[in-house]
């Protein structure tokens, strides 16, 4: 019964979304009633989809294998956490998670957007309902997570062992919140294009949604990167895999959108560009989510794909993305240009930022899709690998990083770049000093590393130049400075912290690329090897039984330079239900650096051990955490809150 | 039926919530559209002043920004006042909308739903299936053993089931585990040897042979071990040893055992150094010998441990081919006891009926 009730709840949500979409687009001018109708519909869609999702989770927890999805992706022996996360470790369940987040955002708009202009609110929610109807329909008719099996099979076929990890419980939900959140920006853009009304207020309402999505996407990508790093056992943190690129493109475009929406909100400029970015960001999110499902791309992320599904998904993508761009082309001439500004100004700097980010997005898009297109059209199979992306990115990002610290120091409309440069002299001096010092100490020969370090320090320190400036640090008594800093708007702090995060990530990337050391050796229990000042002793090797798997575990003792010792356990697991194997790398963190150990298969009693020393690698993810934290901080800024303060709201309803 | 009642009520509640959200509003016209927008204009104005104070905007630029803002406000006012009202979303439209929702939802569920199917969580499936389905029990035991591989009792239950379902590799693993967990009796070693030689299609050389000989040291009266040892020695062509082995086996007989015929035949074969007896109809004799050989092993195993229905079918068919109707009938009756439900033994009954046996199922 619970399963069928969940199934019906999803269908009812589909019906409500379909009618709300049609009603909203037909009656959007008619004011209060239709706005209330689509708002209520948005809340109901969320509640009903949540019921459906809970029904699935419940069926997984009790191992109800009359549910085909549970029979295919679960097993009574795996731990509870993996039973739950197994719900979305497959195509059908992850579709439902995607939809749940979509309707969740719709419900948030209905709740927080009570004071938006009625026609805008109706159109936004109608667009969300249309997305919900389309993807729920797709789910119900081609990828239904509620398909039943009769008779119920005796044993589930287990969750993919690679996915039996805490990462699965965290990474997809974070990433989906990021992807799907941009649907709100997309819907706002469509609403603006349909109603023809777009002004700075529009950007003020869109920006919080863009920040929210962006911060979750940042966390999702960082989490996915760390997960791949420790679970897949390749020892790398970013592979330019098509699926990684697919999540990185909306991030780049979303970052551009954040900055351009700022210009639009403050100066009423860049309207066309911001609307365009809103559309492109969500389009890239859709591409990221569904390209892998269409069967066009194959990778670790590919769930069992079948041709019908792929065709439907591609048609839906073409419909939404193509439709949005068609609407954009038809209506763009009716959008007026906004405020004027000189090339050297805050606006100009943000345009430069957008230019580089958009080009980087384009480069990743080309690098990801070009091999596919070439293969499809000419039958020539080429591979665009990390060298292409690394080079392109270095070339595109370096100028952006050079000018980044200038941005927050420039004035709106017309700025004095020389004055800004003077304020950054101290930062530049400090960055050069540290880069030279570190390079000298670590004995780097002529390479790109010192330049990378210089850029990283420049961005990280430069991020605080505006705080130093506005806190008048060093020019007034320290306590007064603290008071001034505390009084600054949170968005100012957020800008500084986010840019600092960028610098930290750059430092991590540079350090680990330049000074990573790797050792591949054969080792037997009792033997010892050394890598980068660490002594690694292979203590013992033996079988261990775990939940749903058996493992061969190697135990190592690492002695670092200060003679402290730590244990490391690397394993090869064999999962009982599926018989498949995974490797579990052992990772030890020393400060910001990590020691990464992977145990190879035993051949004739000898073990191949791969060891990496990755200096300052955790900075890469710590930087991402800074960025995400900054996003959250700026969301708490009073001035960014959606709609109007409570007092004004009461007046509105009183007047009504 | 209960499910349909619940889903209808849920639909009705959702539709009512939608209907009242829309129609409870006294006005159907746009109201207060500009409040949020005006608030935005105020905030931009305040930000211009703040930026001028901190130097983020020059004096001239701040004035220009204010001018731009003023033009924007005027344009917005003009736009709002000229915006035409569209179609009215009245009570009738709202009713049509919820009607459409109800029809669409219930219709779609009728199309793709399975209202007839109950939930079958593992716990209830296990309870319901206990009497009928041995595989369910296997699932549970396997699950338990995965978390506690030292459970000797679990392996003891599981191993014969694996043998019966002809999963010899799994059976060997289970029996090996039993031996490893401390059961070093003759039976345990013979069991393991049997699983291994079944897995190797009857080849008992190497480890199984060692195990069998171990078992015989522990228990010289282990019939199964003697049988397999004798068979293997014959297969390997070690006829003097085989003769002794067959004799040792026959010495254990109390008469009337199902393996007697096979053992005698084996002894003759070994005594003749592997050359089959001269006879009128060698090929038929050979064929019968083969069948006899198989029958002996099968009958022993089925009588001792039972087995899948296919094995019973094989045994009955073999007896019928050999013309031993009495044994066929006995085997059939034993099979009926092992598989009381006619559903399970459709093939068996067909063969038995064709062979002229008395059918259990013929009784009312």
Coordinates of C-alpha atoms in Angstrom, one line a residue, chain A residues 8 11 64 109 178 200 207 211 220 230 236 251 293 296 304 390 397 406 431 463 478-479 488 580 643:
Chain A
X8 CA -0.2 8.0 -6.9
X11 CA 1.0 11.1 -10.5
X64 CA 10.5 -4.6 -0.3
X109 CA 9.3 30.7 -4.6
X178 CA 22.9 23.4 -7.4
X200 CA 16.9 46.1 -11.9
X207 CA 20.3 37.0 -7.4
X211 CA 23.7 32.5 -5.1
X220 CA 28.6 19.5 -4.9
X230 CA 39.4 8.8 -2.5
X236 CA 43.7 12.4 -9.1
X251 CA 29.3 26.5 -12.4
X293 CA 21.4 9.6 -19.4
X296 CA 25.5 9.8 -25.8
X304 CA 21.6 1.7 -17.8
X390 CA 44.7 22.4 -18.7
X397 CA 42.1 32.0 -16.1
X406 CA 41.1 45.2 -8.9
X431 CA 52.6 37.9 -3.1
X463 CA 40.7 39.7 -1.8
X478 CA 42.8 49.2 15.7
X479 CA 39.5 49.1 17.8
X488 CA 30.4 46.6 6.8
X580 CA 32.6 -7.0 -8.0
X643 CA 10.4 40.8 -1.7

